[in-house]
XYZ file of C-alpha atoms in Angstrom:
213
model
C 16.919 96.642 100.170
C 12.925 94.927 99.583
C 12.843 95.224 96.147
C 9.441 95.995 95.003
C 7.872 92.660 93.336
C 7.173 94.313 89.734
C 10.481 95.155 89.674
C 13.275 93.775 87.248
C 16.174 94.623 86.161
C 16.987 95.939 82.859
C 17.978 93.834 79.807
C 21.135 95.368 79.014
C 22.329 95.669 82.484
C 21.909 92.100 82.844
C 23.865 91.406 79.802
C 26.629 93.842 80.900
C 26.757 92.269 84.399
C 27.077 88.484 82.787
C 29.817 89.733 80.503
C 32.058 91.068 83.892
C 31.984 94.342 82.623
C 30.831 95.708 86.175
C 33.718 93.539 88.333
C 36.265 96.107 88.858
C 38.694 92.628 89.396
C 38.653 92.843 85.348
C 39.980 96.655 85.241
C 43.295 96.584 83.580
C 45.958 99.228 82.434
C 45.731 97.616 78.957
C 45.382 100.530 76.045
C 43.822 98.186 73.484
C 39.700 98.661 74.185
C 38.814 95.349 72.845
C 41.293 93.651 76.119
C 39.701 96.472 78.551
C 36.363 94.032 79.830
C 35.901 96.753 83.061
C 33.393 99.630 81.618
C 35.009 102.831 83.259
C 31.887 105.495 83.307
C 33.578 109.094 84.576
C 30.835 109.292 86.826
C 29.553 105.742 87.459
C 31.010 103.260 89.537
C 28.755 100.177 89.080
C 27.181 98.168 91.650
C 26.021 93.991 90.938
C 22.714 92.787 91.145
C 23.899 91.107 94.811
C 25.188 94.527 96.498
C 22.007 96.160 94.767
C 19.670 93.768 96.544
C 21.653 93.702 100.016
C 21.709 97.661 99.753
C 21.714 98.618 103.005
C 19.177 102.116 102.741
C 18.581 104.921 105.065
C 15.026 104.613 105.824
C 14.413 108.368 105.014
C 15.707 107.757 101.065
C 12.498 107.148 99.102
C 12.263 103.115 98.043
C 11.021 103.971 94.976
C 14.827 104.472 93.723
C 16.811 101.525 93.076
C 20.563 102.096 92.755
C 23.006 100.740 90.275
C 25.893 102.863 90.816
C 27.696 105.607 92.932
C 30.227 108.567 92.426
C 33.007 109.060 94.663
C 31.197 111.618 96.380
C 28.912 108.688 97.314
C 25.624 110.716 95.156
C 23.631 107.626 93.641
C 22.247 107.050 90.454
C 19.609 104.716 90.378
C 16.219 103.723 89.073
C 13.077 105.526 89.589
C 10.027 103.100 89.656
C 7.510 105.569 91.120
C 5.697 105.026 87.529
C 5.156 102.103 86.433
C 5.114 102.971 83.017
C 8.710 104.098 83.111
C 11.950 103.057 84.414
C 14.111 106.812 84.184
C 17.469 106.707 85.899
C 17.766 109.361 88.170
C 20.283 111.456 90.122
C 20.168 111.435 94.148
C 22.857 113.251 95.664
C 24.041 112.081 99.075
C 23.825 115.371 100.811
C 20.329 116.772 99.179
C 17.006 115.572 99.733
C 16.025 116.463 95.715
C 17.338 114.524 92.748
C 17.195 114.818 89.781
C 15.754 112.768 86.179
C 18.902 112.256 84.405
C 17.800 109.850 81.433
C 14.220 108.159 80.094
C 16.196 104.670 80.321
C 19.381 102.676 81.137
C 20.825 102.709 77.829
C 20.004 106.526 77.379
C 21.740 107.486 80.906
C 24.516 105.649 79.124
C 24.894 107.438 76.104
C 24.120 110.996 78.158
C 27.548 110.020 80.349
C 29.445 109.836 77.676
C 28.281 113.284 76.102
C 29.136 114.952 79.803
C 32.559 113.312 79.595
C 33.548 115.065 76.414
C 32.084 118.312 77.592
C 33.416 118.365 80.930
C 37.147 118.913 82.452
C 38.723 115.848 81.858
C 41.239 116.744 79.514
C 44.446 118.246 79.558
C 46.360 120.208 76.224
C 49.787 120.080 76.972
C 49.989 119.141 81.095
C 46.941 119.160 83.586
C 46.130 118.032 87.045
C 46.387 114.235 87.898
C 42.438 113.427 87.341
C 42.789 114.600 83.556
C 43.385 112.658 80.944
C 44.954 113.214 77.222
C 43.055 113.170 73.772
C 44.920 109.652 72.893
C 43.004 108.401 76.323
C 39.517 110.181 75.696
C 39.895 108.501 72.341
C 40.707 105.178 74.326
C 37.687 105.240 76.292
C 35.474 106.294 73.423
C 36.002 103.553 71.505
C 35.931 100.964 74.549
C 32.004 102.741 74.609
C 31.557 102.373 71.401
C 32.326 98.590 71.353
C 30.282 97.450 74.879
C 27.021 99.366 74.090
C 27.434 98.991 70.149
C 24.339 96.227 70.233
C 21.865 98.443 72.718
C 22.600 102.031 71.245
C 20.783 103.753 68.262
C 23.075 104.139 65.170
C 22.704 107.996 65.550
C 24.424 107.782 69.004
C 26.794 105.644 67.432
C 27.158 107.910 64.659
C 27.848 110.924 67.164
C 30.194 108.656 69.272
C 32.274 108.343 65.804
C 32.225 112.462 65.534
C 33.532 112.896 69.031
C 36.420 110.219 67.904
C 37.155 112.167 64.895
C 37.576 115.862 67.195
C 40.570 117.581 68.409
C 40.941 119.173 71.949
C 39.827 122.954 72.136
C 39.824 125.360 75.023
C 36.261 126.252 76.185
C 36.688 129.739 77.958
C 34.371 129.962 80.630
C 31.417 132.791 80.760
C 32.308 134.540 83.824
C 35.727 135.148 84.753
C 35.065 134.547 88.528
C 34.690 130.943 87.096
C 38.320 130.861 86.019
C 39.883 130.367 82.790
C 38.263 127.545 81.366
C 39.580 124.122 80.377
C 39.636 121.870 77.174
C 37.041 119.936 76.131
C 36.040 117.965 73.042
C 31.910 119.703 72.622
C 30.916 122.995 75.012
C 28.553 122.274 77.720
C 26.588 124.335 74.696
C 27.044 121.771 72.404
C 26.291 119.007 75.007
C 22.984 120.568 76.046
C 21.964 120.912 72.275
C 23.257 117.000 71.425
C 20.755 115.925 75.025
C 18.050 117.754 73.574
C 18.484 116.164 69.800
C 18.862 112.583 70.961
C 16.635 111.960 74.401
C 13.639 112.989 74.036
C 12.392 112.626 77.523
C 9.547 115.282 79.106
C 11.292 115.301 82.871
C 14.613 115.194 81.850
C 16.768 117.466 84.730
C 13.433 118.162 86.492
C 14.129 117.730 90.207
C 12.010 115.875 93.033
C 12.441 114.968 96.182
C 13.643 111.541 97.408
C 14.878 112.259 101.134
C 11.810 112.255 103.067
């Protein structure tokens, strides 16, 4: 894609790019977080600085959004330079010509992921389906978090990162029953929303606008 010429690319994603931490060749099954160099995000799979620049984009997709990673439903997350003011990482999904501001900046997008994580159903108590995970390997990934974006998160993000270590699994029942049951979680989507509001203070955050022309 023609990058515009005021753009660059975030500090921190540069350093987490150098440091191999987007090459999914360095993904291992290792347990210990300090030998784990892949960051897994539950929702971002990371593209490098090449593929982002040789993005090949449908020319109806607004070029003011610059994308960094995917989901396997192929929705993008990506940069929104519309302002030049701000660089807010944004939401696009595939299939829907609005998206949505997720974060004010890289790093806060970051932090945000990891509060859906622990509020959404990727956990299992005693047995679950095959894309859940147990409390030992929440715990895992949590610290692997804790120890890539230690240098370009806030203490009090760090500080809530060490609460969410220090949790137990419990079983969030779900409002309506037409939902289902419910499933475990380490914070509510309650608590999430209140812990997005407390730490990112960000005016458009989840405000939608429209990126497929």
């Amino acid at each position: 894609m023609n990058l515009p010429l005021n753009f660059s690319f975030p500090q921190t994603y540069i350093g987490m790019e150098k440091q191999g931490l987007f090459d999914i060749a360095n993904f291992s099954n290792e347990d210990e977080p300090k030998k784990q160099k892949y960051v897994w995000l539950n929702e971002m799979e990371w593209m490098t600085r090449e593929e982002i620049i040789n993005f090949d984009y449908d020319q109806d997709r607004s070029n003011f959004v610059v994308p960094f990673a995917f989901n396997a439903n192929g929705d993008i997350w990506g940069w929104y330079l519309k302002d030049e003011n701000i660089m807010p990482v944004v939401y696009c999904l595939h299939d829907d010509y609005e998206a949505t501001y997720y974060a004010a900046s890289f790093e806060e997008a970051l932090f945000r992921q990891i509060l859906d994580f622990s509020s959404q159903s990727n956990f299992y108590g005693e047995q679950g389906s095959s894309y859940q995970m147990s409390l030992d390997e929440a715990r895992m990934h949590l610290t692997g978090w804790k120890l890539k974006f230690g240098k370009c998160f806030k203490e009090e993000w760090l500080s809530e990162i060490d609460r969410l270590l220090s949790m137990e699994l419990k079983f969030y029942k779900y409002p309506s029953k037409k939902m289902g049951e419910g499933h475990y979680v380490l914070i509510t989507p309650e608590e999430c929303e209140y812990l997005t509001k407390k730490h990112l203070f960000f005016d458009l955050i989840d405000q939608n606008f429209q990126w497929i022309s």
